[in-house]
GROMACS .gro file of C-alpha atoms in nm:
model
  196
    1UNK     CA    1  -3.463   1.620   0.109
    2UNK     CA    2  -3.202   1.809   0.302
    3UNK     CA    3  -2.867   1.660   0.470
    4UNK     CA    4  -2.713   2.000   0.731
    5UNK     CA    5  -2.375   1.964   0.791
    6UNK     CA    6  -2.309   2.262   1.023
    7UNK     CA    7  -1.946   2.335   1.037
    8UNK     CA    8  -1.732   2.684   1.096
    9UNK     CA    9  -1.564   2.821   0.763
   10UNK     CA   10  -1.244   2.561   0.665
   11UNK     CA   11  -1.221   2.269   0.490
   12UNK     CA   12  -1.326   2.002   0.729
   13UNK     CA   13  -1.670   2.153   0.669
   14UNK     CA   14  -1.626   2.173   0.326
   15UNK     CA   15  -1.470   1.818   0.317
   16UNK     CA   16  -1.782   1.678   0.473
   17UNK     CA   17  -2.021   1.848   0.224
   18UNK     CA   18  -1.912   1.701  -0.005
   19UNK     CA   19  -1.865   1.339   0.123
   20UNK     CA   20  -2.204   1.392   0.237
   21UNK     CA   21  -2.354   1.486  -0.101
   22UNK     CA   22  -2.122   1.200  -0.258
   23UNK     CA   23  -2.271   0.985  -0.083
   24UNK     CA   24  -2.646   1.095  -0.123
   25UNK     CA   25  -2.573   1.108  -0.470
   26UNK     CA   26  -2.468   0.703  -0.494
   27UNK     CA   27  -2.745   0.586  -0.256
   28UNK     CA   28  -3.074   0.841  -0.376
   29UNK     CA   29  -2.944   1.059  -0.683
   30UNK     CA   30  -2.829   1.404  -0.793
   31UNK     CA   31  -2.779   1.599  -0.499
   32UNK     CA   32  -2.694   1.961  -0.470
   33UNK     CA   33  -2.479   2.148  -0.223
   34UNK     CA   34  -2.651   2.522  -0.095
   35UNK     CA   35  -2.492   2.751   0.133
   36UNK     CA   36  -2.780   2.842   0.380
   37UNK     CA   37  -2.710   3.005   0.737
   38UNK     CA   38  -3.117   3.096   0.868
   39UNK     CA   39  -3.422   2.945   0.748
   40UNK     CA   40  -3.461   3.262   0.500
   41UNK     CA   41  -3.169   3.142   0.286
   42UNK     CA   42  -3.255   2.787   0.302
   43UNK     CA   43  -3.628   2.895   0.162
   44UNK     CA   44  -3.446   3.101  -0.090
   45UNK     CA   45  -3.147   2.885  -0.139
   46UNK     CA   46  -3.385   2.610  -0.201
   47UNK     CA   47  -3.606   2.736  -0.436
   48UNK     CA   48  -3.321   2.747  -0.727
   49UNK     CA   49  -3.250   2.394  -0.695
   50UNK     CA   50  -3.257   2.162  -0.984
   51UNK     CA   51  -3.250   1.855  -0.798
   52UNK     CA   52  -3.484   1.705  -0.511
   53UNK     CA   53  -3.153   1.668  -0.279
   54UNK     CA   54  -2.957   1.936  -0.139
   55UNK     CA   55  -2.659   1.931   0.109
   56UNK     CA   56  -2.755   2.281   0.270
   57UNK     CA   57  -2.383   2.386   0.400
   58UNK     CA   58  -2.429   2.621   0.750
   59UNK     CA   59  -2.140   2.840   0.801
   60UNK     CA   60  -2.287   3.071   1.050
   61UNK     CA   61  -2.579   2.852   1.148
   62UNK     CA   62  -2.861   3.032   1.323
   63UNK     CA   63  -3.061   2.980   1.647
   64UNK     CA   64  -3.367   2.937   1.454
   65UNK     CA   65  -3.227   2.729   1.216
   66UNK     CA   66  -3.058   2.448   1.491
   67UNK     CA   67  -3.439   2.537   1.642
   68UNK     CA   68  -3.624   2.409   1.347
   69UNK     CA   69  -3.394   2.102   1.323
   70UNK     CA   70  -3.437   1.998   1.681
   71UNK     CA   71  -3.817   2.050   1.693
   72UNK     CA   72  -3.803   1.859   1.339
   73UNK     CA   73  -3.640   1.575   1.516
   74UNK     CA   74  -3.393   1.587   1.190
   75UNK     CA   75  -3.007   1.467   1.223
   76UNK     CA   76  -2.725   1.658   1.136
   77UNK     CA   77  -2.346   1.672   1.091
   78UNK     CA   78  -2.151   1.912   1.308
   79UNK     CA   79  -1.779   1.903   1.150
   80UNK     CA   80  -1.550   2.103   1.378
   81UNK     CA   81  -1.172   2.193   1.367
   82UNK     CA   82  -0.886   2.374   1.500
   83UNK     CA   83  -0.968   2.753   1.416
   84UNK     CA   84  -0.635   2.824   1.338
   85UNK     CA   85  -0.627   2.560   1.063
   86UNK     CA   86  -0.958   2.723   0.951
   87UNK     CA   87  -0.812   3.078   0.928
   88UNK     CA   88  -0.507   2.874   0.713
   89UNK     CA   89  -0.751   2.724   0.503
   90UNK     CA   90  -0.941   3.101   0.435
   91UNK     CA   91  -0.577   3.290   0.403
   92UNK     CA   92  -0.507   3.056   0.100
   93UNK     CA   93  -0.859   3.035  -0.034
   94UNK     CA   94  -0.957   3.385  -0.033
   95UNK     CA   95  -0.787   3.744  -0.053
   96UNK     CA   96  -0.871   3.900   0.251
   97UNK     CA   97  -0.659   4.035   0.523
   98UNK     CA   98  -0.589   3.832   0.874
   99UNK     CA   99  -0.875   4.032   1.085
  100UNK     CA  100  -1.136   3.963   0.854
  101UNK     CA  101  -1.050   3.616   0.814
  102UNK     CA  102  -0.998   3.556   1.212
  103UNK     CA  103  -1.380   3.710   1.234
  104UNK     CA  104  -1.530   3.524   0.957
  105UNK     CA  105  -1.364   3.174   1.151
  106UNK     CA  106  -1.462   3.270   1.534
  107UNK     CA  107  -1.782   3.367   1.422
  108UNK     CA  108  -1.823   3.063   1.258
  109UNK     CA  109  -1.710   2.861   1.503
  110UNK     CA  110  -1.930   3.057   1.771
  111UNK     CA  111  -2.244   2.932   1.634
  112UNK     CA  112  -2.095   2.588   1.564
  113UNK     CA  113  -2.079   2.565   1.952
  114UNK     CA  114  -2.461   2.559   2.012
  115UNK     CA  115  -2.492   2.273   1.763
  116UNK     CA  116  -2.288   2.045   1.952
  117UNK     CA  117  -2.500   1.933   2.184
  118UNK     CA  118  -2.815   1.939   2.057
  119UNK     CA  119  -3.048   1.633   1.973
  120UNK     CA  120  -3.010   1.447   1.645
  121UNK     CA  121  -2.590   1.595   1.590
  122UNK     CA  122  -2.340   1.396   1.482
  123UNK     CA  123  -2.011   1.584   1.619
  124UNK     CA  124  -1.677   1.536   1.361
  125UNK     CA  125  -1.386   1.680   1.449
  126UNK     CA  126  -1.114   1.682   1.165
  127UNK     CA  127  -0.819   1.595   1.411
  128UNK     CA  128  -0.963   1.239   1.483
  129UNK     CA  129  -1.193   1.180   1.220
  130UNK     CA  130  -1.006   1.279   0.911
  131UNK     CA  131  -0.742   1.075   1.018
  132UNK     CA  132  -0.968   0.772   0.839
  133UNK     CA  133  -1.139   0.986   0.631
  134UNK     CA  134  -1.332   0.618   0.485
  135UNK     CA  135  -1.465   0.588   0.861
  136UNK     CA  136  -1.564   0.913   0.883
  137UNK     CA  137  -1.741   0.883   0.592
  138UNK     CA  138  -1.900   0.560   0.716
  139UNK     CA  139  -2.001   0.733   1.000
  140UNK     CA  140  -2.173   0.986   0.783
  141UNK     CA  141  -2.364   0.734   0.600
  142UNK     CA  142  -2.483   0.555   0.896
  143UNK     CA  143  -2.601   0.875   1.096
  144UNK     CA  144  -2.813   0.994   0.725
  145UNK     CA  145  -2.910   0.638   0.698
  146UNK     CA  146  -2.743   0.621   0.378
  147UNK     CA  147  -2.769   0.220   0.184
  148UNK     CA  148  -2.398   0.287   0.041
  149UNK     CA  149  -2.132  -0.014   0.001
  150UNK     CA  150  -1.824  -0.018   0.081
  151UNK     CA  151  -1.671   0.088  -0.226
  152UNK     CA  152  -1.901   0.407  -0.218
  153UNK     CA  153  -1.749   0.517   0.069
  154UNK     CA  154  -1.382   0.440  -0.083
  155UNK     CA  155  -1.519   0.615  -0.411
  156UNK     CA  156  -1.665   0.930  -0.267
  157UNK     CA  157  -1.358   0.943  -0.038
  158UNK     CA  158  -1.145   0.926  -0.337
  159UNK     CA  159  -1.361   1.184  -0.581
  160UNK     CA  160  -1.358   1.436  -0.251
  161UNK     CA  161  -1.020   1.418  -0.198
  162UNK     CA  162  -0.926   1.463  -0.594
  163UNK     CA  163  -1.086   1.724  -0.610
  164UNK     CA  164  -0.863   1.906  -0.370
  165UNK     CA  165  -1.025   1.878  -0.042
  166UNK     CA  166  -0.827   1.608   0.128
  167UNK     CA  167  -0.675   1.708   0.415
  168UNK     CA  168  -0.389   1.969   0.378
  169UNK     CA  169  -0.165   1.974   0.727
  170UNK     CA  170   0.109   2.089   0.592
  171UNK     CA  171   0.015   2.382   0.423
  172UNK     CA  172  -0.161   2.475   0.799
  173UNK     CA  173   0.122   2.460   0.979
  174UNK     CA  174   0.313   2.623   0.685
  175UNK     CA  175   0.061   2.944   0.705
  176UNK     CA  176   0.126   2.933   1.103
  177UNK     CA  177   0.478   2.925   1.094
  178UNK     CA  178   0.497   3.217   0.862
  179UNK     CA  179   0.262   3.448   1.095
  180UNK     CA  180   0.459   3.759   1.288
  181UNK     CA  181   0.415   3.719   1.662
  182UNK     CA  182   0.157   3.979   1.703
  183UNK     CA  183  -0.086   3.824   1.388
  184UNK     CA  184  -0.053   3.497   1.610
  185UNK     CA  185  -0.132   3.693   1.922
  186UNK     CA  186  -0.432   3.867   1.757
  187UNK     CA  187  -0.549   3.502   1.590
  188UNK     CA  188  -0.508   3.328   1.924
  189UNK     CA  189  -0.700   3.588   2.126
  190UNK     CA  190  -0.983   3.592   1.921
  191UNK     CA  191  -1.007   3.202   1.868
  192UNK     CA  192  -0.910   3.119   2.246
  193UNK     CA  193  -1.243   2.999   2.295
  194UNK     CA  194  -1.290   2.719   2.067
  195UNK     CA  195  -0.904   2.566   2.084
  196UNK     CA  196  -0.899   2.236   2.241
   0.00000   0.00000   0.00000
């Protein structure tokens, strides 16, 4: 059994793996998390698997993967949020330079866009739904159909967020602040699309 949460590069998306597979993991058992962006690297993906539950984690979903999911009738997560916090959340996680992380995010968020819409999403956005991270998770359940209590949501909202993926605002903003004017111009340009 798979559970897609579609989501551009950041921690949002991350964040919501990992509730998701928390959560799958308290109502159903061990459950994975696989990094799949086309059908070929889900068939691939899936064939190491150890466990007969993945969360298969879409960074730069394809049209033939949100294809197969419609025609499949299957529900989804689509966890969205500000690019720019993205691009923070890559500058501190990774080593490479400004470009390559503004490219990796817009193209990211590019194919988030189709998902949005389509049949069988359920659209997060971190700005409103990580502010209650326990109804966002509750949300998550519902959508998978998920027989969790209460206190697995609190729990899996707790392990998620111990384990360093709670929401981080500060350091965002921080990372923003501390761009020159023309690295915000460049970032800005390139993510104008998907702001707001």
């Amino acid at each position: 059994m798979f559970f897609f949460v579609i989501a551009p590069p950041g921690r949002f998306g991350m964040w919501c793996d990992a509730i998701v597979a928390g959560l799958s993991a308290r109502a159903l058992g061990p459950t994975g998390i696989i990094h799949a962006n086309s059908l070929e690297e889900l068939s691939s993906n899936a064939l190491q698997l150890e466990v007969l539950r993945a969360v298969v984690a879409a960074r730069h979903a394809g049209g033939r993967l949100r294809r197969a999911l419609i025609d499949a009738n299957r529900r989804f997560i689509v966890a969205f949020e500000d690019p720019r916090r993205a691009c923070a959340d890559l500058a501190h996680s990774s080593p490479s330079d400004l470009p390559h992380v503004v490219k990796q995010v817009a193209s990211g968020a590019a194919a988030v866009m189709a998902y949005r819409a389509a049949p069988g999403a359920l659209v997060l956005t971190a700005e409103t739904d990580w502010l209650d991270p326990v109804r966002a998770a509750r949300a998550i359940a519902e959508h998978f159909e998920l027989p969790v209590s209460e206190r697995d949501l609190t729990e899996a909202v707790g392990e998620v967020d111990a384990a360093g993926l709670a929401q981080g605002e500060g350091e965002a903003e921080a990372w923003w602040r501390a761009l020159g004017e023309a690295e915000r111009a460049l970032t800005e340009g390139a993510l104008a699309p998907y702001l707001g």
